[in-house]
C-alpha positions as CSV (number, residue, x, y, z in Angstrom):
1,M,94.5,64.6,126.4
2,A,96.8,65.5,123.5
3,R,100.5,66.1,124.4
4,I,101.7,69.6,123.6
5,E,105.3,69.8,122.4
6,S,107.1,72.7,124.0
7,T,108.5,75.5,121.7
8,L,111.8,77.1,122.1
9,V,112.3,80.9,121.7
10,S,115.1,82.2,119.5
11,V,116.2,85.8,119.4
12,D,117.6,86.8,116.0
13,V,119.1,90.2,115.5
14,L,119.3,92.5,112.5
15,T,122.5,94.3,113.5
16,L,122.9,97.5,111.5
17,R,125.7,100.1,111.2
18,F,126.1,103.0,108.9
19,D,129.3,103.1,106.9
20,A,129.9,106.7,106.0
21,R,132.7,105.8,103.6
22,A,130.6,103.3,101.7
23,R,127.6,105.6,102.1
24,T,125.3,102.8,103.0
25,V,123.7,100.9,106.0
26,L,125.3,97.4,106.5
27,L,123.8,94.3,108.0
28,A,125.9,91.8,109.9
29,V,125.7,88.0,109.2
30,A,128.0,85.3,110.4
31,P,128.6,81.6,109.4
32,R,127.1,79.0,111.8
33,A,129.6,77.0,113.7
34,A,127.4,73.9,114.2
35,D,124.6,72.0,112.5
36,P,122.1,72.5,111.3
37,F,123.4,74.7,108.4
38,A,127.0,74.6,109.7
39,G,129.1,77.1,107.6
40,T,126.0,78.9,106.2
41,S,125.6,82.5,107.0
42,A,122.8,83.5,109.4
43,L,121.7,86.4,111.5
44,P,123.3,86.4,114.9
45,G,120.9,84.6,117.2
46,V,120.6,82.8,120.6
47,L,118.0,80.8,122.4
48,L,116.2,83.0,125.1
49,G,117.4,82.0,128.5
50,R,115.0,81.4,131.4
51,G,114.1,84.8,132.9
52,E,116.3,86.6,130.3
53,R,115.1,89.9,128.8
54,L,114.9,90.2,125.0
55,R,117.4,93.1,125.0
56,D,119.9,91.1,127.0
57,A,119.6,88.1,124.7
58,A,120.1,90.4,121.7
59,L,123.3,91.8,123.2
60,R,124.5,88.3,123.9
61,A,123.9,87.4,120.3
62,V,125.6,90.5,118.9
63,T,128.7,90.3,121.2
64,G,129.0,86.5,121.0
65,K,128.3,85.8,117.4
66,L,129.8,89.0,115.8
67,G,132.6,89.9,118.2
68,V,131.0,93.4,118.6
69,D,131.9,95.3,121.8
70,G,128.7,95.8,123.9
71,S,129.5,99.5,124.3
72,A,129.1,99.9,120.5
73,V,125.4,98.9,120.6
74,A,123.6,102.2,120.7
75,A,120.1,100.9,120.9
76,T,117.9,97.8,120.3
77,G,114.3,97.2,119.7
78,Q,111.7,94.5,118.7
79,L,110.5,94.0,115.2
80,A,108.3,90.9,114.6
81,T,107.7,87.3,115.6
82,F,108.1,84.4,113.2
83,D,106.2,81.2,114.2
84,E,106.4,78.8,111.2
85,P,106.5,75.4,113.0
86,S,109.0,74.0,110.5
87,R,111.4,76.9,110.4
88,D,114.0,75.0,112.5
89,P,114.8,71.3,111.5
90,R,115.6,70.6,115.2
91,G,112.0,71.2,116.2
92,P,109.5,74.0,116.9
93,T,111.3,77.3,117.5
94,L,109.7,80.7,117.8
95,S,111.9,83.5,116.4
96,I,111.6,87.0,117.8
97,A,113.4,89.4,115.5
98,L,115.1,92.5,117.0
99,W,117.2,95.3,115.6
100,A,120.5,96.5,117.0
101,A,122.1,99.8,115.9
102,I,125.8,100.1,116.1
103,D,127.1,103.6,117.1
104,P,129.3,104.8,114.2
105,A,131.5,106.7,116.7
106,V,132.5,103.6,118.7
107,P,134.9,100.9,117.4
108,A,132.5,98.0,116.7
109,V,134.9,95.0,117.0
110,D,136.4,94.0,120.3
111,P,139.7,92.3,119.7
112,A,139.4,90.3,122.9
113,V,136.3,88.6,121.6
114,P,136.9,86.1,118.8
115,A,134.7,86.8,115.8
116,A,133.5,83.8,113.8
117,G,134.0,85.4,110.4
118,P,131.1,87.9,110.4
119,T,130.4,89.8,107.2
120,W,128.9,93.3,106.9
121,T,126.7,93.4,103.8
122,R,124.5,95.9,102.0
123,L,120.8,95.3,102.6
124,D,120.2,94.7,98.9
125,A,123.1,92.2,98.6
126,V,122.4,89.9,101.6
127,P,123.6,86.3,100.8
128,A,121.4,83.2,101.2
129,L,120.9,82.6,104.9
130,A,120.2,79.7,107.1
131,F,116.7,78.8,108.6
132,D,114.1,81.4,107.5
133,H,116.5,84.3,108.0
134,D,116.1,85.4,104.3
135,R,112.4,85.9,105.0
136,I,113.1,87.6,108.3
137,V,115.3,90.2,106.6
138,A,112.8,90.7,103.7
139,D,109.9,91.1,106.0
140,C,111.7,93.4,108.5
141,R,113.4,95.7,106.0
142,P,110.1,97.7,105.5
143,M,109.7,97.9,109.2
144,L,113.2,99.3,109.6
145,A,112.5,101.9,106.9
146,D,109.3,102.9,108.6
147,R,111.2,103.4,111.9
148,L,113.6,105.9,110.4
149,W,112.8,109.5,111.6
150,R,109.9,108.1,113.7
151,D,111.8,105.9,116.2
152,I,114.4,108.3,117.7
153,P,116.7,105.7,119.4
154,F,116.8,103.8,116.2
155,T,117.6,106.8,114.0
156,A,120.1,108.3,116.4
157,G,121.7,104.9,116.9
158,L,122.4,104.6,113.2
159,L,123.5,108.1,112.5
160,G,125.3,109.0,115.7
161,R,125.2,112.3,117.7
162,E,126.0,114.5,114.8
163,F,125.6,113.8,111.0
164,T,125.3,115.7,107.8
165,T,122.4,116.1,105.4
166,A,124.2,113.9,102.9
167,Q,124.6,111.1,105.4
168,A,120.9,111.4,106.3
169,L,120.1,111.0,102.6
170,D,122.4,107.9,102.3
171,V,120.8,106.2,105.3
172,T,117.3,106.9,104.0
173,E,118.1,105.5,100.6
174,S,119.7,102.4,102.1
175,L,116.6,101.5,104.1
176,T,113.9,102.6,101.7
177,G,115.5,101.9,98.4
178,D,114.7,105.5,97.2
179,R,116.7,108.7,97.6
180,P,114.5,111.5,98.8
181,Y,114.8,115.1,97.7
182,P,117.0,117.0,100.1
183,A,114.4,119.7,100.8
184,N,111.7,117.1,101.5
185,L,113.9,115.2,103.9
186,G,115.0,118.4,105.6
187,R,111.4,119.3,106.3
188,T,110.9,115.8,107.8
189,M,114.0,116.1,109.9
190,D,112.9,119.6,111.2
191,R,109.8,117.9,112.7
192,V,111.8,115.2,114.6
193,P,111.8,115.9,118.4
194,G,115.3,116.4,119.8
195,L,117.0,117.0,116.4
196,E,118.3,120.4,115.5
197,R,119.6,121.9,112.3
198,T,122.9,123.7,113.2
199,E,124.6,126.5,111.4
200,Q,127.7,124.3,110.9
201,H,128.8,122.7,107.6
202,A,130.9,119.7,107.1
203,A,134.4,119.9,105.6
204,A,134.7,121.3,102.1
205,L,134.0,118.8,99.3
206,P,137.0,117.7,97.3
207,K,135.5,118.7,94.0
208,G,133.9,121.9,95.1
209,G,130.3,122.5,95.8
210,R,128.5,123.6,99.0
211,P,129.5,121.4,102.0
212,P,126.5,119.6,103.6
213,L,124.8,121.0,106.7
214,V,125.4,119.4,110.1
215,W,122.5,118.1,112.3
216,R,122.8,117.4,116.0
217,W,120.7,115.5,118.5
218,T,119.8,117.5,121.6
219,S,117.8,114.6,123.1
220,T,117.3,111.0,122.2
221,G,115.1,110.0,125.1
């Protein structure tokens, strides 16, 4: 009978946060501390522990590899599985890719947790990554774009409890690569359960013009 080599399971996390000042969604990567690929940037990842849930492993990766406070992680979810046998030079390793959204209202970095030089980069400017993480990012980006305005925890996690129409446009453009027409996006947002269009407007624009409308989540469950 042929001997079957066991396969390890890795949880690799696409950690995202919306930077309102830069007007874009950023992805976190960090240099690896050990071989293989020591010093090369990679998605934060950990091997799945015995009896460990995927979400718990994702939180362990984000807090341990990025120095992100666990309270800043608004939501997580599963994306895809990558099973190329040669993806890890140490041996067969299955990768389960998850997303983690960082609440823009909570300080992301815990000063008590030493961060190993993480970098927050635009999705269209991700550096070359270790293992098959370039492919993971490329394959998962359309999945992230498809979740926006469909997956409420994901969308609310990125944008926070309240946000403006302008910020909604920025997030949509960051994930899809295209900036939608405001009226079209507004109609989409009007159909999202638990999201309401308020009568409030953001602070006046420095160069004049009509301030953007404020939207608010009434439920994200």
